[in-house]
Coordinates of C-alpha atoms in Angstrom, one line a residue:
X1 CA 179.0 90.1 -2.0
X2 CA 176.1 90.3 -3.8
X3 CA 174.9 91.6 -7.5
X4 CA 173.2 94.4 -6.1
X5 CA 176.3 95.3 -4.0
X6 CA 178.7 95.7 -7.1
X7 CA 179.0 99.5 -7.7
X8 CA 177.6 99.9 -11.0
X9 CA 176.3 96.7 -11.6
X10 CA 173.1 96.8 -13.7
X11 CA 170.8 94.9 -11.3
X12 CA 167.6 96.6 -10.6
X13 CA 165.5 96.0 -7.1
X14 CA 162.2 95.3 -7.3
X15 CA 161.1 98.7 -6.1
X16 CA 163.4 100.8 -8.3
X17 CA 161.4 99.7 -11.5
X18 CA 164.7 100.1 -13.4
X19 CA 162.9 97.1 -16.0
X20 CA 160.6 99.6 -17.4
X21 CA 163.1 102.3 -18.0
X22 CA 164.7 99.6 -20.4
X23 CA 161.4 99.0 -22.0
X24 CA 160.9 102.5 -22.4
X25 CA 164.6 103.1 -24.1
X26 CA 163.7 99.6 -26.8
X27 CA 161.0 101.5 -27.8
X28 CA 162.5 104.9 -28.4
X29 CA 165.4 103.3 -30.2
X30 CA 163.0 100.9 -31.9
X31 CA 162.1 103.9 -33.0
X32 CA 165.5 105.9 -34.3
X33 CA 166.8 103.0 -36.5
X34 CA 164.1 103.2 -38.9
X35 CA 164.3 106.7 -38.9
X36 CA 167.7 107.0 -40.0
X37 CA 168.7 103.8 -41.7
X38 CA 165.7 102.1 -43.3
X39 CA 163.2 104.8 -44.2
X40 CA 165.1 107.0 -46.6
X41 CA 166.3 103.6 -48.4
X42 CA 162.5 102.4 -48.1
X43 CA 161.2 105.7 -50.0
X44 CA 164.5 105.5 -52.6
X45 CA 163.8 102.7 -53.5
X46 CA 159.4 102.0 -53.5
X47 CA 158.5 105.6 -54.5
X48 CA 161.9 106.6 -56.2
X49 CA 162.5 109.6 -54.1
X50 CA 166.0 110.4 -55.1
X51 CA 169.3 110.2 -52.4
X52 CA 170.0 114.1 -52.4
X53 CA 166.5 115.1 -51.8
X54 CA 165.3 112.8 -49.3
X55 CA 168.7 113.9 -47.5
X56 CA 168.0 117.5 -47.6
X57 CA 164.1 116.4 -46.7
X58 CA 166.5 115.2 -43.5
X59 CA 168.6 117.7 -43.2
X60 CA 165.6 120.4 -43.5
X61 CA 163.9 118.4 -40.0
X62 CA 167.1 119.3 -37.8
X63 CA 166.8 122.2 -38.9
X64 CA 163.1 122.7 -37.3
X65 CA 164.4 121.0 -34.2
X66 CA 167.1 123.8 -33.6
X67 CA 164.1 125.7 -32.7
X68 CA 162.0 122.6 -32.0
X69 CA 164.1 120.4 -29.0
X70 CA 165.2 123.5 -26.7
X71 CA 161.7 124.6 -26.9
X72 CA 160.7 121.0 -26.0
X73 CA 162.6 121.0 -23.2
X74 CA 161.2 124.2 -21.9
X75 CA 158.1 123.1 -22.2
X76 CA 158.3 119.7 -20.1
X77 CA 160.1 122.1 -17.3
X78 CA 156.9 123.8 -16.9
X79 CA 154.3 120.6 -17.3
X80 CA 154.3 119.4 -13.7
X81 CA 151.6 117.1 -13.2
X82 CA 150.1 117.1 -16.7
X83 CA 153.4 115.8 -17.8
X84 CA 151.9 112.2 -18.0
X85 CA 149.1 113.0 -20.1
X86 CA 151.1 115.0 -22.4
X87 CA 154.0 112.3 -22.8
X88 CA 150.9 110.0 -23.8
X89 CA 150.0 112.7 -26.8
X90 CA 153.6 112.5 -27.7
X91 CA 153.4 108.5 -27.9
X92 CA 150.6 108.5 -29.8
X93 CA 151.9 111.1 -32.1
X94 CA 155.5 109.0 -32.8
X95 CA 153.0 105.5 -33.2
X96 CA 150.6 106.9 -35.8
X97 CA 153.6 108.9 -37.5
X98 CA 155.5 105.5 -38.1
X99 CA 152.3 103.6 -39.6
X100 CA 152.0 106.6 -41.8
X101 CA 155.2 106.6 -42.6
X102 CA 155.7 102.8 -43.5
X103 CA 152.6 101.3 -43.8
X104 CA 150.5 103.9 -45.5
X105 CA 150.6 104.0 -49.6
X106 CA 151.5 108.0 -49.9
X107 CA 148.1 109.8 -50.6
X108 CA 149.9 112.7 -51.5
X109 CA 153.5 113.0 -53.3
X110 CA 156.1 110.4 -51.6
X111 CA 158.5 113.1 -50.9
X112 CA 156.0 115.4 -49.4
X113 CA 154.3 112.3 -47.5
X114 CA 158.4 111.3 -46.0
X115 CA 158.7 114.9 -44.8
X116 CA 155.2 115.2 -43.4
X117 CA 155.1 112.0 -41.2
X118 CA 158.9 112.3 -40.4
X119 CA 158.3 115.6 -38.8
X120 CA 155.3 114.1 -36.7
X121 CA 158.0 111.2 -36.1
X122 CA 160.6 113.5 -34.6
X123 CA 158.3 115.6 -33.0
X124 CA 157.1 113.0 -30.9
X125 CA 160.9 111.6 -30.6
X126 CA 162.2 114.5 -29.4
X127 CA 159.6 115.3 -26.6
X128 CA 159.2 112.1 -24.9
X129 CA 163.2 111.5 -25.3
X130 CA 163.6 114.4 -23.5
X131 CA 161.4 114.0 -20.7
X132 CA 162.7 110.1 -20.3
X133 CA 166.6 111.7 -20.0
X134 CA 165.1 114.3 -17.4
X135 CA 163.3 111.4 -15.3
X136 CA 166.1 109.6 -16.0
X137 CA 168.1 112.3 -13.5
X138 CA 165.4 112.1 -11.0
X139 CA 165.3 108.6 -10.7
X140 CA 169.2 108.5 -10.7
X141 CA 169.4 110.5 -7.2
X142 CA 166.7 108.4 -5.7
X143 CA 169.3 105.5 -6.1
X144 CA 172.3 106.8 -4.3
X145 CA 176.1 107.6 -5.0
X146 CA 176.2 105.0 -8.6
X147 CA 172.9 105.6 -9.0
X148 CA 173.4 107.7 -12.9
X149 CA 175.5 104.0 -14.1
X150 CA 173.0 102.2 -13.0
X151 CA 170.4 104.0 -14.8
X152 CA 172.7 104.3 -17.6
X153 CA 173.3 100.8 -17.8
X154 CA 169.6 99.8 -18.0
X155 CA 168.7 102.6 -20.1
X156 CA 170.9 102.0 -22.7
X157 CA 171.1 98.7 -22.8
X158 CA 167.7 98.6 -23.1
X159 CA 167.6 101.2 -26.2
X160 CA 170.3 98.5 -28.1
X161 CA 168.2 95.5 -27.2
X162 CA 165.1 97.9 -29.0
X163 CA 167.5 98.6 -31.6
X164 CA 168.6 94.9 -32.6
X165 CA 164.5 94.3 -32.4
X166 CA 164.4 97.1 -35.4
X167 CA 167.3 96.0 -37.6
X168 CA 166.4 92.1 -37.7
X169 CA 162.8 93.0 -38.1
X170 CA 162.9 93.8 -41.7
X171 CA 164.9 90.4 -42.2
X172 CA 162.5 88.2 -39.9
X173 CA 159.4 89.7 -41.9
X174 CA 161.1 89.7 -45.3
X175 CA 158.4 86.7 -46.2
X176 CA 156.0 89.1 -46.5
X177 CA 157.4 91.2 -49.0
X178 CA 156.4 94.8 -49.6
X179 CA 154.2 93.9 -46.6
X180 CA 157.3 93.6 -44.1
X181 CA 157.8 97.6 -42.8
X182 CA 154.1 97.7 -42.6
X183 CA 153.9 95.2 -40.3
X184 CA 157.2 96.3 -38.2
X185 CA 155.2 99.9 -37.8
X186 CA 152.0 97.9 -36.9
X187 CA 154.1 96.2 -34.4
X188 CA 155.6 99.3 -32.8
X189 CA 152.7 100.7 -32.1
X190 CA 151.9 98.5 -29.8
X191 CA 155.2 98.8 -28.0
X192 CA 154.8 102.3 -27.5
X193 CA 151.7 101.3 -25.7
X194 CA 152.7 98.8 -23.4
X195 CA 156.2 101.1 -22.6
X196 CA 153.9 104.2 -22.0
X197 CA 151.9 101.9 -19.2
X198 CA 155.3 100.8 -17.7
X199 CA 156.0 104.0 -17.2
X200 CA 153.0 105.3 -16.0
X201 CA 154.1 105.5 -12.4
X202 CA 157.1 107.5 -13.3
X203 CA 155.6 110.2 -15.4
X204 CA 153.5 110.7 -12.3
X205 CA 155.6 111.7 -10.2
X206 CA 156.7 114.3 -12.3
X207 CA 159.6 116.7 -11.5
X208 CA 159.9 119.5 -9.2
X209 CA 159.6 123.2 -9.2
X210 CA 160.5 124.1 -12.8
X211 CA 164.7 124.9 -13.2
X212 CA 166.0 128.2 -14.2
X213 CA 166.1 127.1 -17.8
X214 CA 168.7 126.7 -20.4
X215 CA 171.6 129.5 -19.1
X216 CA 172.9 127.3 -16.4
X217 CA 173.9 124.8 -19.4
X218 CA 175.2 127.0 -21.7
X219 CA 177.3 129.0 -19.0
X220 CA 179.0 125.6 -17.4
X221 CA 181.8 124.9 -19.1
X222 CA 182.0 121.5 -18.5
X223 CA 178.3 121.2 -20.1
X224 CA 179.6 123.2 -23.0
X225 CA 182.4 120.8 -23.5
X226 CA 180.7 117.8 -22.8
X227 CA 178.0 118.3 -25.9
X228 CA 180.9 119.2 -28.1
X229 CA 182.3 116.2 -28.0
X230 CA 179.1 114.5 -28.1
X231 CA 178.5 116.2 -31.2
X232 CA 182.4 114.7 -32.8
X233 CA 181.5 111.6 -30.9
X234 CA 178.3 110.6 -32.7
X235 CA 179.1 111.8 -35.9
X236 CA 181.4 109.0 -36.7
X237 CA 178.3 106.8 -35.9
X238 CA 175.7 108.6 -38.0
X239 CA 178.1 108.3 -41.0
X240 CA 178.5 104.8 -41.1
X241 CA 174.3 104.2 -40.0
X242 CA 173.9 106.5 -43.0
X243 CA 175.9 104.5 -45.1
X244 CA 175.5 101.0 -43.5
X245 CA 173.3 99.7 -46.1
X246 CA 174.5 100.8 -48.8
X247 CA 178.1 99.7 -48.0
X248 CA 177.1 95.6 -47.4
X249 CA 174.9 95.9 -50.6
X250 CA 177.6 97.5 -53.0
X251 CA 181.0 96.9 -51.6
X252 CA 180.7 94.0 -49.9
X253 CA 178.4 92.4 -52.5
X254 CA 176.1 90.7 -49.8
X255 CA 172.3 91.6 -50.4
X256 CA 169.8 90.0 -47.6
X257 CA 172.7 90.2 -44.9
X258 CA 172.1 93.9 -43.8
X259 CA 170.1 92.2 -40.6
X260 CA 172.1 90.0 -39.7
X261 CA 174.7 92.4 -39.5
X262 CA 172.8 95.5 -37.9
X263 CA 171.8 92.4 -34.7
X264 CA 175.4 91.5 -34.9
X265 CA 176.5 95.3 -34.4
X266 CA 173.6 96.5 -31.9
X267 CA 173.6 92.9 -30.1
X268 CA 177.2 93.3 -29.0
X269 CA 176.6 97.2 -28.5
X270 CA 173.7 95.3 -25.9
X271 CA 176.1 92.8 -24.2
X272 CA 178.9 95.2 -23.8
X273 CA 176.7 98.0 -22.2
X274 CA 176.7 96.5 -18.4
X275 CA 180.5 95.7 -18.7
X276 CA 181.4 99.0 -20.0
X277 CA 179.3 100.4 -17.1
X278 CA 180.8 97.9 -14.4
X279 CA 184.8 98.6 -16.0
X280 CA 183.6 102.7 -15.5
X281 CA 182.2 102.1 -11.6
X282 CA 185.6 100.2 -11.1
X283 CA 188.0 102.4 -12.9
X284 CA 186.2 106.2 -13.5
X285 CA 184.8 106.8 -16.5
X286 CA 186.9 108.5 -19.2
X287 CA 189.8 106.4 -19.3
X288 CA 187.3 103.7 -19.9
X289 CA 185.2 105.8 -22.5
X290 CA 188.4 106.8 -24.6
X291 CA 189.3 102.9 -24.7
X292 CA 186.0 102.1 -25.9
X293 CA 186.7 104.8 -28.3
X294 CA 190.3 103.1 -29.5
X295 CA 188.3 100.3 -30.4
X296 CA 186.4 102.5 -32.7
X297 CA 188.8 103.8 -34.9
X298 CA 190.6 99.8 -35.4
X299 CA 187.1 98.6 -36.3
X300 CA 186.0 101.6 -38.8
X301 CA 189.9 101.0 -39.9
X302 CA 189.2 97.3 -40.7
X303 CA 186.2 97.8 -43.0
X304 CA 188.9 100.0 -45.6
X305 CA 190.5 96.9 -46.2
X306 CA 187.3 95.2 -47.0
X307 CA 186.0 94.4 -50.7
X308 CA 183.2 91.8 -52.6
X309 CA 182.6 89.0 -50.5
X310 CA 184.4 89.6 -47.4
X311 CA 181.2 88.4 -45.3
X312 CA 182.8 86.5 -42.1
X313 CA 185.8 89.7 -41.4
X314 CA 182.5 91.9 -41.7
X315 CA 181.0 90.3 -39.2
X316 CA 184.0 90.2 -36.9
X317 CA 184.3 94.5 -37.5
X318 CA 180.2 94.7 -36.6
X319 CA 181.3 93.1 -33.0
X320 CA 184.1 94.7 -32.1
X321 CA 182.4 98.0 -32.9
X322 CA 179.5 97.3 -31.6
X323 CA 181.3 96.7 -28.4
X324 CA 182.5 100.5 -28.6
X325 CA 178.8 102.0 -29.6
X326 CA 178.2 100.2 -26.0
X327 CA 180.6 102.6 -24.4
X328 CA 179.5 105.4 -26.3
X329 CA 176.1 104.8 -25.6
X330 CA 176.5 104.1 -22.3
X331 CA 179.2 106.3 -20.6
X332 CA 178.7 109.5 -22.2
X333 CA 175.7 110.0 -21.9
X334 CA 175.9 109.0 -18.0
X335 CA 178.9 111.4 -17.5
X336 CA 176.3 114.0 -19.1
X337 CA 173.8 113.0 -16.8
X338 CA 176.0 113.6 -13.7
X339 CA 176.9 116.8 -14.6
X340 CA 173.2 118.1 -14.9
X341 CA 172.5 116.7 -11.6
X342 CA 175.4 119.2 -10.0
X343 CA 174.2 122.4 -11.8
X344 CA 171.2 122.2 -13.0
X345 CA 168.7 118.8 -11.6
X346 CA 165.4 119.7 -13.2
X347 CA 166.6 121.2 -16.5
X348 CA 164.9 118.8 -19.4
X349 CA 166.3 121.8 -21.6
X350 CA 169.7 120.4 -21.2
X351 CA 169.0 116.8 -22.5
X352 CA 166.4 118.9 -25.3
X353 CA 170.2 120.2 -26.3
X354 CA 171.6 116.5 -25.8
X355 CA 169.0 114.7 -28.2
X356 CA 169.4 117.8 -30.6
X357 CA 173.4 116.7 -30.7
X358 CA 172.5 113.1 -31.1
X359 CA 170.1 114.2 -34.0
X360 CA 171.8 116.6 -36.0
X361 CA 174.6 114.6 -36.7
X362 CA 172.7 112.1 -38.5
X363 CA 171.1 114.8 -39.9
X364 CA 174.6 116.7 -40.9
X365 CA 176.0 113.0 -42.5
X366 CA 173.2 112.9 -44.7
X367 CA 172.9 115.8 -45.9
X368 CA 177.0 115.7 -47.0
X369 CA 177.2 112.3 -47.8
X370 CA 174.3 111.2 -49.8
X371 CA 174.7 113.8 -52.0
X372 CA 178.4 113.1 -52.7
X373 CA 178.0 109.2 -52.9
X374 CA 175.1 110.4 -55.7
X375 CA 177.5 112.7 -57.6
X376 CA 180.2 110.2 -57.6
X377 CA 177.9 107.6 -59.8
X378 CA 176.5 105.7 -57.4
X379 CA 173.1 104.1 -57.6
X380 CA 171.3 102.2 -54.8
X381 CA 170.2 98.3 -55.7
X382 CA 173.0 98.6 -58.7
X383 CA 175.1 95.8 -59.3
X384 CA 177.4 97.9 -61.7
X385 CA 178.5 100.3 -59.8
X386 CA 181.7 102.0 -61.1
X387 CA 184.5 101.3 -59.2
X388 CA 185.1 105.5 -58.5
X389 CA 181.6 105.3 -56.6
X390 CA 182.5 102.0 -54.7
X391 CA 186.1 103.6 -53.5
X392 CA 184.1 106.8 -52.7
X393 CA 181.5 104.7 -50.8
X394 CA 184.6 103.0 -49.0
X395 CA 186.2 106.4 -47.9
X396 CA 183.0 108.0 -46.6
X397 CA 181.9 104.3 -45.0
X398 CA 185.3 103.8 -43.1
X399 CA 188.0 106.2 -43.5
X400 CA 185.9 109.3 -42.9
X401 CA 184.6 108.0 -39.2
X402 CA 188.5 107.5 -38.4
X403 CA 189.3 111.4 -38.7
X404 CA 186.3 112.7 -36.9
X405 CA 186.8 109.8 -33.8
X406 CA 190.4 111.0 -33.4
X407 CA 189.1 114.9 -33.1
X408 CA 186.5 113.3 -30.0
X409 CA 189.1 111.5 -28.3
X410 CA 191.3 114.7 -28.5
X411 CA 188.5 116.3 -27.0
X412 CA 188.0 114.0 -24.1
X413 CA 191.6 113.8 -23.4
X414 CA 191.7 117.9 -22.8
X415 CA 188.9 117.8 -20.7
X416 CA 189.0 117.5 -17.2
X417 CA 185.8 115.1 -15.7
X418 CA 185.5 115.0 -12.0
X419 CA 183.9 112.0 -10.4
X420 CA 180.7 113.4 -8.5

């Protein structure tokens, strides 16, 4: 039996141009790590913005894409063949928005310059995420009966590859000095480039009739369910992205080794993807998705135990919960997928809801945590931390992801998935 023949097996045929889907996924989440974990710390600490305002700066963004992601959706519904051209405006849009967000001295105030080109940043995010997850159900039915896994599996193993790109980036540059994010934006420019060109042949054949809009979503209530527990599954995630740096600085005491261990994290999130997507095709999804989830909670449990120096166990917790983001990122998302094929094929509205989800929780964990790390003492770069703020950091870093896993995996558990 062959590769191709495996159900679920991420190989792509020549014709089904699977490779540039990947592409396309590394440069979106090429995209969202910088976002999240390296440009609020970049601003704290080269223009002293402060942790509670550059997380309400944050938290002020999801706000606009309440409005701003269903609206997106709509609007790529109704684009038909000018889709193309305007998923090249978006590009452009997210390209210049990350060299003016990193490589761009701040001509105006810093915090007014952070919101600014972060709202261009997620504006352009949001719309050409969006239409990639609605193509991504088009090309999906093209590809028969496993056809949502497969794309699954090169989509998001793609988007981890993209994101170990962007978290040893600022490590492999960190010769240059200040220098180093300016060149990573420099640099992702011209990624969003060549990905927009692999596409190309995708966005033109651009989706059907337009659908009948958000109510089919929001009335399925397996749809309903599905982005609810998206919405407890990521959060666990965003707390500990929003945190990560912080945590291997302070607590661990290990300065310079926050890319090794973001590629250790996101490279076994990379390698894991395809097996969590062959163990799904083999054995149905959920049961597979709430052991992926298990792993989780041991990992986040490991890193409460951890104090100064603890450098090799670390590493070992970035792996093994890395492996799980793979499931995460992988399973849900195709489960998700699945379902909007059966009730509603050509509704980009629905994945506008899915990336607002995705979004909001980061969002959400900054604007909480930050804020409550701050008020507990804690200063980024310090190396005297009082030992209130580093058992605060500890709680919010490991314990805190725990609790909200457990309310996902109950979640999952009462929720009954059909295989399509």
């Amino acid at each position: 039996m062959t590769a191709a023949a495996i159900p679920g097996a991420a190989v792509a045929r020549k014709d089904d141009r699977l490779g540039a889907f990947a592409l396309f996924a590394a440069m979106l989440s090429a995209a969202g790590l910088p976002i999240y974990i390296h440009a609020p710390k970049f601003y704290v600490d080269n223009f002293g913005v402060g942790l509670t305002t550059s997380a309400l700066v944050l938290f002020g963004l999801r706000l606009l894409d309440v409005l701003q992601d269903p609206a997106l959706g709509w609007l790529s519904e109704r684009l038909g063949r000018r889709r193309g051209l305007a998923v090249a405006c978006g590009a452009a849009l997210m390209a210049l928005a990350m060299v003016g967000l990193f490589a761009v001295t701040p001509p105006i105030a810093p915090l007014a310059w952070f919101a600014l080109t972060l709202a261009l940043l997620f504006s352009g995010f949001s719309f050409l995420t969006i239409n990639f997850y609605a193509q991504g159900v088009a090309k999906a039915d093209s590809l028969g009966p496993t056809g949502h896994t497969r794309v699954a599996g090169w989509r998001e193993t793609g988007a981890l590859l993209g994101i170990c790109a962007a978290a040893v980036a600022p490590t492999a540059l960190a010769g240059l000095g200040g220098g180093a994010f300016a060149v990573f934006a420099v640099g992702f420019a011209v990624l969003v480039v060549i990905a927009s060109w692999a596409m190309r042949e995708e966005w033109s054949a651009s989706l059907e009739a337009p659908a009948a809009g958000i109510g089919p979503i929001l009335r399925d209530a397996l749809a309903r369910r599905l982005l609810w527990i998206a919405l407890a599954n990521a959060t666990p995630v965003a707390v500990s992205s929003t945190l990560f740096l912080y945590f291997v600085e302070s607590r661990l005491g290990l300065p310079g080794w926050e890319g090794v261990y973001l590629l250790a994290f996101f490279l076994a999130a990379a390698l894991s993807a395809p097996i969590w997507s062959w163990l799904a095709a083999r054995f149905s999804p959920k049961p597979v998705l709430l052991t992926g989830m298990v792993l989780a909670i041991l990992s986040f449990g490991g890193a409460a135990t951890l104090g100064t120096g603890d450098a090799l166990a670390f590493a070992v917790i970035c792996l093994a919960s890395g492996a799980a983001l793979g499931a995460d990122m992988t399973l849900l998302p195709a489960i998700f997928a699945g379902r909007m094929a059966q009730i509603a094929p050509r509704a980009a509205q629905g994945f506008g809801l899915w990336s607002f989800v995705s979004k909001f929780t980061l969002a959400f964990a900054a604007v909480l945590l930050l804020p409550v790390l701050e008020a507990s003492g804690f200063q980024s770069g310090g190396t005297d931390n009082p030992a209130s703020a580093l058992t605060t950091l500890t709680i919010l870093y490991a314990l805190l992801p725990c609790a909200l896993k457990l309310i996902a995996i109950a979640l999952l558990i009462a929720t009954p998935i059909k295989e399509s």
